[in-house]
């Protein structure tokens, strides 16, 4: 006999997975911004020197 579904627990698990995915995307976005920031600063300094 099959167990009755525990909808509340399933919803909590989906919410947890969604939050983890969102945090991972945000961290990737921040790290990408940090990687591109020094290039932008160096580019603006060479343009200002011209």
GROMACS .gro file of N, CA and C in nm:
model
  150
    1UNK      N    1   0.084  -0.119   0.000
    1UNK     CA    2   0.000   0.000   0.000
    1UNK      C    3   0.089   0.125   0.000
    2UNK      N    4   0.053   0.221  -0.081
    2UNK     CA    5   0.133   0.343  -0.095
    2UNK      C    6   0.109   0.437   0.023
    3UNK      N    7   0.214   0.508   0.057
    3UNK     CA    8   0.201   0.606   0.165
    3UNK      C    9   0.127   0.728   0.115
    4UNK      N   10   0.059   0.795   0.204
    4UNK     CA   11  -0.010   0.920   0.169
    4UNK      C   12   0.095   1.028   0.144
    5UNK      N   13   0.076   1.111   0.042
    5UNK     CA   14   0.174   1.216   0.014
    5UNK      C   15   0.177   1.321   0.125
    6UNK      N   16   0.298   1.366   0.153
    6UNK     CA   17   0.315   1.470   0.254
    6UNK      C   18   0.341   1.601   0.178
    7UNK      N   19   0.233   1.667   0.139
    7UNK     CA   20   0.245   1.785   0.054
    7UNK      C   21   0.323   1.897   0.120
    8UNK      N   22   0.306   1.916   0.250
    8UNK     CA   23   0.377   2.024   0.319
    8UNK      C   24   0.528   2.001   0.314
    9UNK      N   25   0.570   1.877   0.339
    9UNK     CA   26   0.713   1.845   0.336
    9UNK      C   27   0.768   1.861   0.194
   10UNK      N   28   0.691   1.819   0.094
   10UNK     CA   29   0.735   1.832  -0.044
   10UNK      C   30   0.749   1.979  -0.083
   11UNK      N   31   0.655   2.062  -0.039
   11UNK     CA   32   0.662   2.205  -0.068
   11UNK      C   33   0.784   2.268  -0.003
   12UNK      N   34   0.810   2.230   0.122
   12UNK     CA   35   0.928   2.284   0.191
   12UNK      C   36   1.056   2.244   0.118
   13UNK      N   37   1.063   2.121   0.070
   13UNK     CA   38   1.181   2.073  -0.002
   13UNK      C   39   1.198   2.150  -0.134
   14UNK      N   40   1.088   2.173  -0.207
   14UNK     CA   41   1.097   2.250  -0.331
   14UNK      C   42   1.142   2.393  -0.302
   15UNK      N   43   1.088   2.453  -0.197
   15UNK     CA   44   1.128   2.589  -0.160
   15UNK      C   45   1.276   2.595  -0.124
   16UNK      N   46   1.324   2.492  -0.053
   16UNK     CA   47   1.464   2.489  -0.014
   16UNK      C   48   1.553   2.478  -0.138
   17UNK      N   49   1.514   2.392  -0.232
   17UNK     CA   50   1.592   2.376  -0.354
   17UNK      C   51   1.591   2.504  -0.437
   18UNK      N   52   1.476   2.570  -0.442
   18UNK     CA   53   1.465   2.695  -0.517
   18UNK      C   54   1.554   2.802  -0.455
   19UNK      N   55   1.554   2.810  -0.322
   19UNK     CA   56   1.637   2.910  -0.253
   19UNK      C   57   1.785   2.881  -0.276
   20UNK      N   58   1.824   2.754  -0.274
   20UNK     CA   59   1.963   2.717  -0.297
   20UNK      C   60   2.005   2.755  -0.439
   21UNK      N   61   1.918   2.731  -0.536
   21UNK     CA   62   1.949   2.765  -0.675
   21UNK      C   63   1.960   2.915  -0.693
   22UNK      N   64   1.871   2.990  -0.628
   22UNK     CA   65   1.874   3.135  -0.637
   22UNK      C   66   2.003   3.190  -0.575
   23UNK      N   67   2.043   3.136  -0.461
   23UNK     CA   68   2.165   3.180  -0.395
   23UNK      C   69   2.287   3.148  -0.482
   24UNK      N   70   2.284   3.032  -0.548
   24UNK     CA   71   2.396   2.994  -0.634
   24UNK      C   72   2.406   3.089  -0.753
   25UNK      N   73   2.293   3.123  -0.813
   25UNK     CA   74   2.294   3.216  -0.926
   25UNK      C   75   2.343   3.354  -0.883
   26UNK      N   76   2.299   3.398  -0.765
   26UNK     CA   77   2.342   3.529  -0.714
   26UNK      C   78   2.492   3.529  -0.689
   27UNK      N   79   2.545   3.423  -0.631
   27UNK     CA   80   2.688   3.414  -0.605
   27UNK      C   81   2.767   3.415  -0.736
   28UNK      N   82   2.715   3.347  -0.839
   28UNK     CA   83   2.782   3.345  -0.968
   28UNK      C   84   2.781   3.484  -1.030
   29UNK      N   85   2.671   3.554  -1.015
   29UNK     CA   86   2.659   3.689  -1.070
   29UNK      C   87   2.757   3.784  -1.000
   30UNK      N   88   2.768   3.774  -0.869
   30UNK     CA   89   2.859   3.859  -0.793
   30UNK      C   90   3.004   3.830  -0.831
   31UNK      N   91   3.038   3.701  -0.842
   31UNK     CA   92   3.176   3.668  -0.877
   31UNK      C   93   3.209   3.714  -1.019
   32UNK      N   94   3.113   3.705  -1.109
   32UNK     CA   95   3.136   3.753  -1.245
   32UNK      C   96   3.156   3.904  -1.245
   33UNK      N   97   3.080   3.974  -1.164
   33UNK     CA   98   3.094   4.119  -1.155
   33UNK      C   99   3.231   4.155  -1.098
   34UNK      N  100   3.278   4.080  -0.999
   34UNK     CA  101   3.409   4.105  -0.939
   34UNK      C  102   3.520   4.078  -1.040
   35UNK      N  103   3.503   3.974  -1.122
   35UNK     CA  104   3.605   3.944  -1.223
   35UNK      C  105   3.612   4.053  -1.328
   36UNK      N  106   3.497   4.110  -1.364
   36UNK     CA  107   3.497   4.210  -1.470
   36UNK      C  108   3.533   4.349  -1.418
   37UNK      N  109   3.523   4.371  -1.289
   37UNK     CA  110   3.549   4.504  -1.232
   37UNK      C  111   3.692   4.552  -1.255
   38UNK      N  112   3.797   4.473  -1.228
   38UNK     CA  113   3.934   4.522  -1.251
   38UNK      C  114   3.958   4.557  -1.397
   39UNK      N  115   3.900   4.483  -1.491
   39UNK     CA  116   3.916   4.514  -1.633
   39UNK      C  117   3.854   4.650  -1.664
   40UNK      N  118   3.737   4.676  -1.608
   40UNK     CA  119   3.670   4.804  -1.631
   40UNK      C  120   3.754   4.919  -1.575
   41UNK      N  121   3.808   4.900  -1.454
   41UNK     CA  122   3.890   5.005  -1.393
   41UNK      C  123   4.014   5.032  -1.476
   42UNK      N  124   4.081   4.928  -1.522
   42UNK     CA  125   4.201   4.945  -1.602
   42UNK      C  126   4.168   5.012  -1.735
   43UNK      N  127   4.056   4.977  -1.793
   43UNK     CA  128   4.016   5.039  -1.920
   43UNK      C  129   3.984   5.186  -1.903
   44UNK      N  130   3.921   5.224  -1.795
   44UNK     CA  131   3.886   5.365  -1.775
   44UNK      C  132   4.013   5.447  -1.745
   45UNK      N  133   4.113   5.387  -1.681
   45UNK     CA  134   4.235   5.460  -1.653
   45UNK      C  135   4.313   5.489  -1.782
   46UNK      N  136   4.316   5.393  -1.873
   46UNK     CA  137   4.389   5.416  -1.998
   46UNK      C  138   4.316   5.517  -2.085
   47UNK      N  139   4.184   5.516  -2.081
   47UNK     CA  140   4.108   5.614  -2.156
   47UNK      C  141   4.128   5.755  -2.101
   48UNK      N  142   4.139   5.767  -1.968
   48UNK     CA  143   4.156   5.897  -1.906
   48UNK      C  144   4.297   5.953  -1.938
   49UNK      N  145   4.394   5.864  -1.957
   49UNK     CA  146   4.531   5.908  -1.985
   49UNK      C  147   4.542   5.966  -2.127
   50UNK      N  148   4.453   5.925  -2.217
   50UNK     CA  149   4.460   5.973  -2.357
   50UNK      C  150   4.423   6.114  -2.366
   0.00000   0.00000   0.00000
